[in-house]
CSV table of N, CA, C and O in Angstrom, one decimal:
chain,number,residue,atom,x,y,z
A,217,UNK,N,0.8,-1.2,0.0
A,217,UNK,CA,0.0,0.0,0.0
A,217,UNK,C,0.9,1.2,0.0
A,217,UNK,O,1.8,1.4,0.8
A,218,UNK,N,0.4,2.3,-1.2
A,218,UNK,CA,1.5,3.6,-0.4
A,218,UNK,C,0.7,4.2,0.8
A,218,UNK,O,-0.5,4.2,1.2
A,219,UNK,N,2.0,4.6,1.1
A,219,UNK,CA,2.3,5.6,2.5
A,219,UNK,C,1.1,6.9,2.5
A,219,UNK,O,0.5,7.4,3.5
A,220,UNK,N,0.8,7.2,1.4
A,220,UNK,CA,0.0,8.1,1.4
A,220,UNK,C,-1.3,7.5,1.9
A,220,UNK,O,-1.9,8.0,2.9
A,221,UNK,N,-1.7,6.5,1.4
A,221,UNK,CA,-3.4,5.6,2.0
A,221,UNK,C,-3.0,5.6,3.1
A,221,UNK,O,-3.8,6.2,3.8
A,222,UNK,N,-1.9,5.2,3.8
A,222,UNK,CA,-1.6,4.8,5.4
A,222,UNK,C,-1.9,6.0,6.1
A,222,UNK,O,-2.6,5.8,7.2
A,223,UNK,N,-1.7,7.3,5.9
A,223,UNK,CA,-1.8,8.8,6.4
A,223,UNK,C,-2.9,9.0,6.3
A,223,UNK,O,-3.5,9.3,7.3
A,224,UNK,N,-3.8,9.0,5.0
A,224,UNK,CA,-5.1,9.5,5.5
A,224,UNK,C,-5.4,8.5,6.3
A,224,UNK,O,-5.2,8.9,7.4
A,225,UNK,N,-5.9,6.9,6.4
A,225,UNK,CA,-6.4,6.2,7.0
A,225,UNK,C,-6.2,6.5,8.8
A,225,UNK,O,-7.0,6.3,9.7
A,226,UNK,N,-4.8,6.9,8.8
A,226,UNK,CA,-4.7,6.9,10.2
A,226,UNK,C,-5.3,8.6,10.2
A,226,UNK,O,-6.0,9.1,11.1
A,227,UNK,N,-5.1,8.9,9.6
A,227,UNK,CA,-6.1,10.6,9.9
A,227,UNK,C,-7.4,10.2,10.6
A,227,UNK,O,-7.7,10.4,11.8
A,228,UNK,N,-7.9,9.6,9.6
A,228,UNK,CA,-9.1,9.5,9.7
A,228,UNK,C,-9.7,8.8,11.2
A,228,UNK,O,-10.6,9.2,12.0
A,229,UNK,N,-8.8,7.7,11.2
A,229,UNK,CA,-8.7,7.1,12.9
A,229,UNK,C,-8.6,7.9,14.2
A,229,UNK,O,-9.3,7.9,15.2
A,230,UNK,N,-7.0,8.7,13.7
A,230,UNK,CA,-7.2,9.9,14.9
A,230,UNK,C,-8.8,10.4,15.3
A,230,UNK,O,-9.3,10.1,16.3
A,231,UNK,N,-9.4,11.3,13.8
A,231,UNK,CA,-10.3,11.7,13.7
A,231,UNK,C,-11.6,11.4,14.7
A,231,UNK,O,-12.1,12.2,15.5
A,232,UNK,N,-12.0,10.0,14.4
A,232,UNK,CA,-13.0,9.2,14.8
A,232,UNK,C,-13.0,9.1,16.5
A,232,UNK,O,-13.9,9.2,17.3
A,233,UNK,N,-11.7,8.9,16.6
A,233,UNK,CA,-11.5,8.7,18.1
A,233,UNK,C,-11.4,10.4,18.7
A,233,UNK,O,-11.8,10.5,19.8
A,234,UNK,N,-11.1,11.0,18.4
A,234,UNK,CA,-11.2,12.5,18.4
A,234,UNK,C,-12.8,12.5,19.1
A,234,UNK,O,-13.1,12.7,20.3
A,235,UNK,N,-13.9,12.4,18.1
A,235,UNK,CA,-15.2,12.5,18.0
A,235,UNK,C,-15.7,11.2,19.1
A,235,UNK,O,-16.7,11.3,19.9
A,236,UNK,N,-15.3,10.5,19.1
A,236,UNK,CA,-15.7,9.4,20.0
A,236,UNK,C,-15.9,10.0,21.5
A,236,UNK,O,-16.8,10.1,22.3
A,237,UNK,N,-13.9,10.4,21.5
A,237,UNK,CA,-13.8,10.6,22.9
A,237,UNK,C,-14.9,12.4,23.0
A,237,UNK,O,-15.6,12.1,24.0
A,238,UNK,N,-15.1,13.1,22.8
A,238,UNK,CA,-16.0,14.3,22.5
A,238,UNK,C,-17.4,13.7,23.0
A,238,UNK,O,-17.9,14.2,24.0
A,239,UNK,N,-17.9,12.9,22.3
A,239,UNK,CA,-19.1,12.4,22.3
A,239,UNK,C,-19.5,11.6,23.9
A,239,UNK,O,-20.6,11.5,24.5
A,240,UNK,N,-18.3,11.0,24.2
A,240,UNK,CA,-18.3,10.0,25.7
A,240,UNK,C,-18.4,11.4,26.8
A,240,UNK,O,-19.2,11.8,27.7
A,241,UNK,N,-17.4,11.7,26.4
A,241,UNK,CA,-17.3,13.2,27.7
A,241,UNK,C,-18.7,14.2,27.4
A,241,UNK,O,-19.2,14.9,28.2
A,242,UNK,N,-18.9,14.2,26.4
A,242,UNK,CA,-20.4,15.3,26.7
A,242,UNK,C,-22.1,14.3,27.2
A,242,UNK,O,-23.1,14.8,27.7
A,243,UNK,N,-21.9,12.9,27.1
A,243,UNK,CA,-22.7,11.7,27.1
A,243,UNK,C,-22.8,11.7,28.8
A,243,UNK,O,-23.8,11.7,29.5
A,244,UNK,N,-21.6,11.7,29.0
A,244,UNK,CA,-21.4,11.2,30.5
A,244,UNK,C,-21.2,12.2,31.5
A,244,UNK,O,-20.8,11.8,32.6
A,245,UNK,N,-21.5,13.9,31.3
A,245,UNK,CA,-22.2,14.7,31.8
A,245,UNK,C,-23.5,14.1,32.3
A,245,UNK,O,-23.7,14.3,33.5
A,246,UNK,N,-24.6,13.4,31.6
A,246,UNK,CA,-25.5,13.2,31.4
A,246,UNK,C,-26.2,12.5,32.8
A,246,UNK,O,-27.3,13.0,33.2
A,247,UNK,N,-25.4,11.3,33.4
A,247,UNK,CA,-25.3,10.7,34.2
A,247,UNK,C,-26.0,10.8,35.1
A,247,UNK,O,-26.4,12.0,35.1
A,248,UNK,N,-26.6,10.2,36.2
A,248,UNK,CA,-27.3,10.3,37.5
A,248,UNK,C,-26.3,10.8,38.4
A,248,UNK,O,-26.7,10.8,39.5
A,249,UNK,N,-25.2,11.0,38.3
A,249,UNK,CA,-24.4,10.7,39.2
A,249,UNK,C,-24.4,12.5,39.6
A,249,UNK,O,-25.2,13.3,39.2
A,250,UNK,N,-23.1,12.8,40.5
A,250,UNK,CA,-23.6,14.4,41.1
A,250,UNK,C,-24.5,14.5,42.1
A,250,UNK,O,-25.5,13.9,42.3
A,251,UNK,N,-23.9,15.5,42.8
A,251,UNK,CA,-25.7,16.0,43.1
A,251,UNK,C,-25.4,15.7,44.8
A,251,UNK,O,-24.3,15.7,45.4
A,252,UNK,N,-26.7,15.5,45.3
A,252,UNK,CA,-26.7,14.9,46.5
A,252,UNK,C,-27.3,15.3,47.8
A,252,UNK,O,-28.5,15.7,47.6
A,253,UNK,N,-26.8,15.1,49.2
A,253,UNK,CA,-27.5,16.2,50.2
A,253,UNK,C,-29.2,16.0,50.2
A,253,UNK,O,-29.9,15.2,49.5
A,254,UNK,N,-29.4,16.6,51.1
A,254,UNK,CA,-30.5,16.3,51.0
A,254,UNK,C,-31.7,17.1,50.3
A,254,UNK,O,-32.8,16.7,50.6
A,255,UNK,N,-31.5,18.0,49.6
A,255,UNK,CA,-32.4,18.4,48.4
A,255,UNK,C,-31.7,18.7,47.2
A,255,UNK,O,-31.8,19.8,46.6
A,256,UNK,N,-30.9,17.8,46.7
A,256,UNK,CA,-30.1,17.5,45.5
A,256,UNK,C,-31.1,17.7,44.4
A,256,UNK,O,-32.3,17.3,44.5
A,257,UNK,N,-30.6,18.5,43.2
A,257,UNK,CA,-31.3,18.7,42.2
A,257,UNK,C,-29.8,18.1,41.3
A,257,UNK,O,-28.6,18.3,41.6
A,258,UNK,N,-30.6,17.2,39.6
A,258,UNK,CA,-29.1,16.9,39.1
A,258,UNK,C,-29.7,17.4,37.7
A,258,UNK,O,-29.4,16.9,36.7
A,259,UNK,N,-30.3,18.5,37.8
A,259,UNK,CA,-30.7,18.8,36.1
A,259,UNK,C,-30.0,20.7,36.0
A,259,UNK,O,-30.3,21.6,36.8
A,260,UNK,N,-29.3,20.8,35.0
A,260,UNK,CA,-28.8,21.6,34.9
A,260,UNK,C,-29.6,23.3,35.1
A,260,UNK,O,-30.5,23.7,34.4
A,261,UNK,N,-29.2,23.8,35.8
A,261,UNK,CA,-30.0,25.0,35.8
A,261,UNK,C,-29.7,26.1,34.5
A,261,UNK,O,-28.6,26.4,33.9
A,262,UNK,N,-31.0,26.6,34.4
A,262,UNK,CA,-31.3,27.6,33.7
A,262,UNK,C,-30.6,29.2,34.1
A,262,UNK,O,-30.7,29.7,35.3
A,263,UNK,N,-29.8,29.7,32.9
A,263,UNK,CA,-29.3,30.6,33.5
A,263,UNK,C,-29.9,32.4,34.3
A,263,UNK,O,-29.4,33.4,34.8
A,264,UNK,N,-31.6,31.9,34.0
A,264,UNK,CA,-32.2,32.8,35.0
A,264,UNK,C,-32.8,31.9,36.2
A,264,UNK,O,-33.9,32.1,36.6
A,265,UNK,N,-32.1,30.8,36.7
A,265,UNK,CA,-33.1,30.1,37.7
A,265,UNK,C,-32.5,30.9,39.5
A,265,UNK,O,-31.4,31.3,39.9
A,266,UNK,N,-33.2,31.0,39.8
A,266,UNK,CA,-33.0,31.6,40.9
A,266,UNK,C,-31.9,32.8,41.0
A,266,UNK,O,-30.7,32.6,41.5
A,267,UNK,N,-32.4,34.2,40.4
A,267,UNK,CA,-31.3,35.0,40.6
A,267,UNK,C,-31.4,35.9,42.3
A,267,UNK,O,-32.2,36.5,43.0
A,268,UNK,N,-30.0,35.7,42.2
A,268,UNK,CA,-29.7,36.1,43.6
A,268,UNK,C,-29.6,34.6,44.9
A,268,UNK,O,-29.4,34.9,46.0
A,269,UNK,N,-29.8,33.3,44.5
A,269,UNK,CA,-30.1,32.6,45.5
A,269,UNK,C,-29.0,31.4,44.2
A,269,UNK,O,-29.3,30.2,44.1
A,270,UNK,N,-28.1,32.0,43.7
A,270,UNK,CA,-27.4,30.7,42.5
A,270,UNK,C,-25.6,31.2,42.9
A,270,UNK,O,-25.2,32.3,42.5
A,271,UNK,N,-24.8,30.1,43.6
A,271,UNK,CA,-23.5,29.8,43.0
A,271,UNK,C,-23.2,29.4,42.1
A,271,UNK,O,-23.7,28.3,41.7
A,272,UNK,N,-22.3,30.0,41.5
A,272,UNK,CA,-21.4,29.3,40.6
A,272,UNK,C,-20.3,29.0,40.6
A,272,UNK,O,-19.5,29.9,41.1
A,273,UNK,N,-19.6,27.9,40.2
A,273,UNK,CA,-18.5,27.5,40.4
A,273,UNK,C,-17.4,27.5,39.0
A,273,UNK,O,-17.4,26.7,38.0
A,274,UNK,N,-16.5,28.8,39.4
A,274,UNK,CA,-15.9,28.5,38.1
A,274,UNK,C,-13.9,28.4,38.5
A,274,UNK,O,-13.5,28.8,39.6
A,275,UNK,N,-13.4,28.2,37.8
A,275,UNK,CA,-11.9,28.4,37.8
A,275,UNK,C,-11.6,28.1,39.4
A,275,UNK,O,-10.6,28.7,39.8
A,276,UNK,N,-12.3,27.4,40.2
A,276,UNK,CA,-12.4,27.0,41.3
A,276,UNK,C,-12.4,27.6,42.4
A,276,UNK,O,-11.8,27.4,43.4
A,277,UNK,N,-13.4,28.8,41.9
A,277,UNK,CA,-13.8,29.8,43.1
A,277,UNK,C,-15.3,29.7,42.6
A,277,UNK,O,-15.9,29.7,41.5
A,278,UNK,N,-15.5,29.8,44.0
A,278,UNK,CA,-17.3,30.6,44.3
A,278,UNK,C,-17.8,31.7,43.9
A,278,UNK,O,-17.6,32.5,44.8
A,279,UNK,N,-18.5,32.1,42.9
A,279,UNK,CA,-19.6,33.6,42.8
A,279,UNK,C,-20.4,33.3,43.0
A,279,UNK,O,-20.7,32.2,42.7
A,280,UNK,N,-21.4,34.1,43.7
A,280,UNK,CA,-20.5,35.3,44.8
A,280,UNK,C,-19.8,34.3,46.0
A,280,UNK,O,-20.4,33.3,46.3
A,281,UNK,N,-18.7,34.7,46.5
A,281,UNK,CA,-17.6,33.9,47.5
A,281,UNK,C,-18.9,34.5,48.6
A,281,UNK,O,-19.4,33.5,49.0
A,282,UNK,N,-19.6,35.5,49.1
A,282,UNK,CA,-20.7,35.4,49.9
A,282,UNK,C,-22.3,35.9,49.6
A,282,UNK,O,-22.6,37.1,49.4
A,283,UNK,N,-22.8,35.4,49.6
A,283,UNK,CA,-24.3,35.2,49.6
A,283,UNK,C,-25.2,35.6,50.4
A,283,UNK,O,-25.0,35.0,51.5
A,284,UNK,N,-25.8,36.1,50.5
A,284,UNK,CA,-27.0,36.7,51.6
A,284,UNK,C,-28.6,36.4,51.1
A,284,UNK,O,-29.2,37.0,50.3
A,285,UNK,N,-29.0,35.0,51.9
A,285,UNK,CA,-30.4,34.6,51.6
A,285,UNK,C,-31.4,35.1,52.9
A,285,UNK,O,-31.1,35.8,53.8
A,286,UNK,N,-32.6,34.6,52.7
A,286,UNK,CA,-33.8,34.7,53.7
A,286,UNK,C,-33.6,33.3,53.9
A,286,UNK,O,-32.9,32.6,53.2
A,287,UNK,N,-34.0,33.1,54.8
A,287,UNK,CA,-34.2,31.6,56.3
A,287,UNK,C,-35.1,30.4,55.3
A,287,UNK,O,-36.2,30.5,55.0
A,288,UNK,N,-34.4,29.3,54.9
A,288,UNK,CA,-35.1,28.3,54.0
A,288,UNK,C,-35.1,28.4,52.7
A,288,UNK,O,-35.5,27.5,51.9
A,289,UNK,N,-34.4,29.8,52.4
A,289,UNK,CA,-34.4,29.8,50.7
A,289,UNK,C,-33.6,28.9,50.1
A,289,UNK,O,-32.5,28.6,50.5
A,290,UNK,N,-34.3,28.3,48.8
A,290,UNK,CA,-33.2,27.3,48.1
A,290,UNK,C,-32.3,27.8,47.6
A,290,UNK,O,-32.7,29.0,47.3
A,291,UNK,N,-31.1,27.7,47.3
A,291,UNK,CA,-29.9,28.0,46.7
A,291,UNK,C,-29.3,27.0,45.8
A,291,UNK,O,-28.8,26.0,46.4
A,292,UNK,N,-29.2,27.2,44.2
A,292,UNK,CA,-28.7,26.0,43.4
A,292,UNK,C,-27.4,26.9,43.2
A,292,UNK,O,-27.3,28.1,43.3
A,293,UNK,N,-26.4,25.8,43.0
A,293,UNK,CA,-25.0,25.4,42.9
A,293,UNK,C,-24.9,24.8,41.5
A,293,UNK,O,-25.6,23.9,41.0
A,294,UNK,N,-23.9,25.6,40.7
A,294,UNK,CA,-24.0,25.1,39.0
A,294,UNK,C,-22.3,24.9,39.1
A,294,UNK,O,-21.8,25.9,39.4
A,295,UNK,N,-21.5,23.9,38.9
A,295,UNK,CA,-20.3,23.7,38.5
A,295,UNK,C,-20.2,24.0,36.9
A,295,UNK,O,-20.7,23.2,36.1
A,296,UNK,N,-19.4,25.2,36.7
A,296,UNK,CA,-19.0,25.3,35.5
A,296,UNK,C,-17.0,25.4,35.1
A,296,UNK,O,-16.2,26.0,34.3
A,297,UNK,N,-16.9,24.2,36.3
A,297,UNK,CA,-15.7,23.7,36.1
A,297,UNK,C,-15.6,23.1,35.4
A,297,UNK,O,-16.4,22.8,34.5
A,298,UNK,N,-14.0,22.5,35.5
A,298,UNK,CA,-13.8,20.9,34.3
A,298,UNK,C,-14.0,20.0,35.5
A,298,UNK,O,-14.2,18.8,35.3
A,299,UNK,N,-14.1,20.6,37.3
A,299,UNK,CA,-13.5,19.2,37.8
A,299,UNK,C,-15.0,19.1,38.6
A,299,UNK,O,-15.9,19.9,38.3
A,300,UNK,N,-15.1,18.0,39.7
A,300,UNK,CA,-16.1,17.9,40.4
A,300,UNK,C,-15.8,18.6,41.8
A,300,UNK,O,-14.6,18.7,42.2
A,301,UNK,N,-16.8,19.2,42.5
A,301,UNK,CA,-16.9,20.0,43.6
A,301,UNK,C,-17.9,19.7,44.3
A,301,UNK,O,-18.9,19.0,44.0
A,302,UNK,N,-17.7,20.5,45.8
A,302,UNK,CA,-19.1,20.3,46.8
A,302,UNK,C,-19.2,21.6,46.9
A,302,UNK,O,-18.4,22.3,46.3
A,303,UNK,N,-20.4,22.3,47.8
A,303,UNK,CA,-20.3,23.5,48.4
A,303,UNK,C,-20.9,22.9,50.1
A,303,UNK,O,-22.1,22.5,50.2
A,304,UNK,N,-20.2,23.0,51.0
A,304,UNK,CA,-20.4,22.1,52.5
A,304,UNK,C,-19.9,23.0,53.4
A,304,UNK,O,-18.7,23.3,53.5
A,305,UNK,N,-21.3,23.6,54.3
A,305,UNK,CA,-21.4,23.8,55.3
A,305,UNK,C,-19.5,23.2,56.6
A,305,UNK,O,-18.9,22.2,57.1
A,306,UNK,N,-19.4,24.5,56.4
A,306,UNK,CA,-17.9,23.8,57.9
A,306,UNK,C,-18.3,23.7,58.9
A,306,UNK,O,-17.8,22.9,59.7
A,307,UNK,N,-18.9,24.1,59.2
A,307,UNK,CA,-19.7,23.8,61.0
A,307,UNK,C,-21.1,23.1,61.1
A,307,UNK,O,-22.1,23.6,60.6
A,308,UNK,N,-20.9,22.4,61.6
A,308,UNK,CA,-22.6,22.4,61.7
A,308,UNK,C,-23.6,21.3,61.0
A,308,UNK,O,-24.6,20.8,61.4
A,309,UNK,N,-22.9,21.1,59.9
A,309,UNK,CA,-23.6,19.9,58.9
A,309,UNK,C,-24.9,20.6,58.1
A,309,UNK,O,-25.6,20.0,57.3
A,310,UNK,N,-25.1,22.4,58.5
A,310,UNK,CA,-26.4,23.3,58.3
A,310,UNK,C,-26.4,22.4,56.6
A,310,UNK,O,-27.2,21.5,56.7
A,311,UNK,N,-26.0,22.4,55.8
A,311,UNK,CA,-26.1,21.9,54.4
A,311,UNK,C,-24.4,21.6,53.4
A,311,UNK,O,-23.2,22.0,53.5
A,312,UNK,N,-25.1,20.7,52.6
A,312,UNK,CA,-24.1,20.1,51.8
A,312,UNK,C,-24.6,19.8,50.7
A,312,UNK,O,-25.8,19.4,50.7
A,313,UNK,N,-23.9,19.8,49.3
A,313,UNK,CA,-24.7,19.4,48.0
A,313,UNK,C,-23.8,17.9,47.5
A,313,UNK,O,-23.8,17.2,46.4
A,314,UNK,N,-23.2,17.7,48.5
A,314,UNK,CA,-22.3,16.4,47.8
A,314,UNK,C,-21.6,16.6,46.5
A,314,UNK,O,-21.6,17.7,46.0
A,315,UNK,N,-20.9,15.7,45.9
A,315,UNK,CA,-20.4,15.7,44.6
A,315,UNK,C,-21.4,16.5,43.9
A,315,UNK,O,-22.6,16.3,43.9
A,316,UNK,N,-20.6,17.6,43.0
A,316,UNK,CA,-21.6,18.1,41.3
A,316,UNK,C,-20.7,17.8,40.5
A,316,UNK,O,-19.6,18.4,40.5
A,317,UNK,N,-21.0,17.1,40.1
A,317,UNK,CA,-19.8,17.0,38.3
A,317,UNK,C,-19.3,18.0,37.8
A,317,UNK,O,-19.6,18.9,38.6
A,318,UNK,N,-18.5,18.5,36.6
A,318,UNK,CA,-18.6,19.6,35.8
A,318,UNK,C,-19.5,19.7,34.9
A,318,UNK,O,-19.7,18.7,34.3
A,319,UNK,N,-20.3,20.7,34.6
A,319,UNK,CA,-21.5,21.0,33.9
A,319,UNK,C,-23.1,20.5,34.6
A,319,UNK,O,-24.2,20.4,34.0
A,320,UNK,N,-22.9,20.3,36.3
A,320,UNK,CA,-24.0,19.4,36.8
A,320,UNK,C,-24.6,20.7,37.4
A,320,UNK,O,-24.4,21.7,36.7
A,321,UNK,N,-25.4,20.9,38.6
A,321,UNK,CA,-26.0,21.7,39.7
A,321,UNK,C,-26.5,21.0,39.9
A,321,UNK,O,-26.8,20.0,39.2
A,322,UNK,N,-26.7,21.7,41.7
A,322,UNK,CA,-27.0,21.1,43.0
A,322,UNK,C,-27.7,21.9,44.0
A,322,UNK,O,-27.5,23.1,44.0
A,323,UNK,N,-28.5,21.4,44.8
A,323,UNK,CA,-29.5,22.7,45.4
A,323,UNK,C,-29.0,22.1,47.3
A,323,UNK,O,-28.5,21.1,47.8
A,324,UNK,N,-29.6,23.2,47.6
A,324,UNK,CA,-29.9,22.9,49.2
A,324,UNK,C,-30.8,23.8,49.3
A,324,UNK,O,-31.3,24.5,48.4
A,325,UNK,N,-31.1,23.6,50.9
A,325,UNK,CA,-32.1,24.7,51.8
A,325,UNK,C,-31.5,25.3,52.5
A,325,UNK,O,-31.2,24.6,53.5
A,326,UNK,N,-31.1,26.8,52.5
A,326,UNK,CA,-30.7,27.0,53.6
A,326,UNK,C,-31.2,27.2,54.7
A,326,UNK,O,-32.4,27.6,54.7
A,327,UNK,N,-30.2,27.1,56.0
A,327,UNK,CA,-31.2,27.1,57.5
A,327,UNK,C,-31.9,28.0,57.4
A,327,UNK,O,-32.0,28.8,56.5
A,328,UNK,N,-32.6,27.9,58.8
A,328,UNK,CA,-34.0,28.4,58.7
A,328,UNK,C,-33.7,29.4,59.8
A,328,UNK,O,-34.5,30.4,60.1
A,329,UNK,N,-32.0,29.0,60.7
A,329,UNK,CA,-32.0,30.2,61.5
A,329,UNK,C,-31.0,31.3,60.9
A,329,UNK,O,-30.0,31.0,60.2
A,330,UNK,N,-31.3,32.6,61.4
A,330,UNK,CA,-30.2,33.6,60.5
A,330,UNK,C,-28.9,33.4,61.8
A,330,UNK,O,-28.9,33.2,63.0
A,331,UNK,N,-27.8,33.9,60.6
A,331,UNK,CA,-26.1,33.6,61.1
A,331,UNK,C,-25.4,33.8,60.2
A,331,UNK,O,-26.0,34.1,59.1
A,332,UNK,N,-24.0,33.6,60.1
A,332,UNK,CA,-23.2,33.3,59.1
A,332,UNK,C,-23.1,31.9,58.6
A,332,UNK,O,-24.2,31.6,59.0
A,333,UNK,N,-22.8,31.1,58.0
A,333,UNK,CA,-22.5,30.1,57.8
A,333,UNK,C,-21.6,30.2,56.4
A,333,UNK,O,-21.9,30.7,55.3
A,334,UNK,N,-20.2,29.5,57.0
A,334,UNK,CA,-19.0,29.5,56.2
A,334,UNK,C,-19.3,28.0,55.9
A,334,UNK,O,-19.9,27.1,56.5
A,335,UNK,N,-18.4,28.3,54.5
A,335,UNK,CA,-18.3,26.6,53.2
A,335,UNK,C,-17.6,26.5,52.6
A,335,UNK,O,-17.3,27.4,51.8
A,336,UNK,N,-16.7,25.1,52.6
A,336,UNK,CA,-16.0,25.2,51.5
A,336,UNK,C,-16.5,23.9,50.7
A,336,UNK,O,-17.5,23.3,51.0
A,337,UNK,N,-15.5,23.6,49.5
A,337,UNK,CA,-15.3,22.7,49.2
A,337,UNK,C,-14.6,22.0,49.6
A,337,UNK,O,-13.5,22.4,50.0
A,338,UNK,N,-15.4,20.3,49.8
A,338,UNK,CA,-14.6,19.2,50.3
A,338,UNK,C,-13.0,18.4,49.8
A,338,UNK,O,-12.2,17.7,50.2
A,339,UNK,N,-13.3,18.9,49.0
A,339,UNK,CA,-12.2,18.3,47.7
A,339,UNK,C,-10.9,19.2,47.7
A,339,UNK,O,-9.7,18.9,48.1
A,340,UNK,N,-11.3,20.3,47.2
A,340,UNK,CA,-10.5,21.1,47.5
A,340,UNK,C,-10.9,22.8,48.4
A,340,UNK,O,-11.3,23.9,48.1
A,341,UNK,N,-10.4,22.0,49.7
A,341,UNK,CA,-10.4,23.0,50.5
A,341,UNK,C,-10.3,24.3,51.2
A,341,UNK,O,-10.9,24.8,52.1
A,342,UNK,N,-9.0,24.7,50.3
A,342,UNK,CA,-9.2,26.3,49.7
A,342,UNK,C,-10.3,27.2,48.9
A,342,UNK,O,-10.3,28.4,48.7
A,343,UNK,N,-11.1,26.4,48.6
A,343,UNK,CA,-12.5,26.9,47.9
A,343,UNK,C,-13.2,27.5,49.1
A,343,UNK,O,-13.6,26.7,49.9
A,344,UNK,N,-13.3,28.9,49.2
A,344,UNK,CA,-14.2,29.0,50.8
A,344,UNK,C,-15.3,30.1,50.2
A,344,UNK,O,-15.2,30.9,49.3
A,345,UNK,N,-16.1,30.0,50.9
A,345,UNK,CA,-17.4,31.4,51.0
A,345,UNK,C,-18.1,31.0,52.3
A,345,UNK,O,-17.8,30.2,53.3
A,346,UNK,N,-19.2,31.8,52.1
A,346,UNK,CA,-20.4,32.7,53.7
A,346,UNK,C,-21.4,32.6,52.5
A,346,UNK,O,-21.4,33.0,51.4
A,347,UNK,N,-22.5,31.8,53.5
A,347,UNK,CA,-24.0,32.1,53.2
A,347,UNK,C,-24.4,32.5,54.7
A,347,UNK,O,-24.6,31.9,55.8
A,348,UNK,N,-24.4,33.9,54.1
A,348,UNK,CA,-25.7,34.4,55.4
A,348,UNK,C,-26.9,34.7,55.0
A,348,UNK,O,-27.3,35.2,54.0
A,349,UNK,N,-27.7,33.9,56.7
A,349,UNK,CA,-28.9,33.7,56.6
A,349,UNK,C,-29.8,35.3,57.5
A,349,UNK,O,-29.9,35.4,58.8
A,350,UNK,N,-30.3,36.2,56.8
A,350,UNK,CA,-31.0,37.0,57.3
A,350,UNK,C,-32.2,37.2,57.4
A,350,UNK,O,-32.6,38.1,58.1
């Protein structure tokens, strides 16, 4: 065979596997997995879903690093990382969203008494913010 058939053919293989591996990694976003806590939501939020009561997680900091809700309000958590994260309550066990994948969100409630309440991520524990509850 020439050398030339051999090059595109393996082009083409790169190619496939290129699109394969693309196709697995946007597939397997998809997953049940994420999420967690005890009012775990695993379906992607809308980017007007709860304004003013939504983290985001990007370049592996928190927006807003603090938050100021009402007593019980839900708060969804959107990782728009590459990696997986929590957002967890340091004292207290007040709330935790467990693992969110990258591209997943995650909700809680927060308490019902007002305070500060500091959080980091479990994973990586330099990720820190305050949800205060007023």
């Amino acid at each position: 065979m020439p050398l030339s058939f051999l090059r595109g053919r393996a082009r083409s293989a790169v190619a496939a596997a290129v699109c394969t591996l693309a196709l697995t990694t946007l597939t397997g976003c998809s997953d049940s997995g994420g999420g967690g806590g005890d009012s775990a939501t695993k379906s992607a939020a809308s980017p007007s879903a709860g304004a003013g009561t939504q983290v985001t997680i990007d370049n592996f900091t928190f927006r807003p690093a603090a938050l100021t809700v009402a007593p019980g309000a839900k708060v969804t958590v959107v990782n728009n990382d590459t990696t997986t994260h929590t957002l967890t309550a340091t004292k207290g066990a007040s709330f935790d969203t467990g693992d969110i994948a990258p591209g997943r969100s995650a909700g809680f409630t927060a308490p019902s008494k007002p305070g500060a309440f500091p959080y980091d991520c479990t994973i990586h524990p330099f990720m820190k913010g305050t949800l205060t509850v007023k």
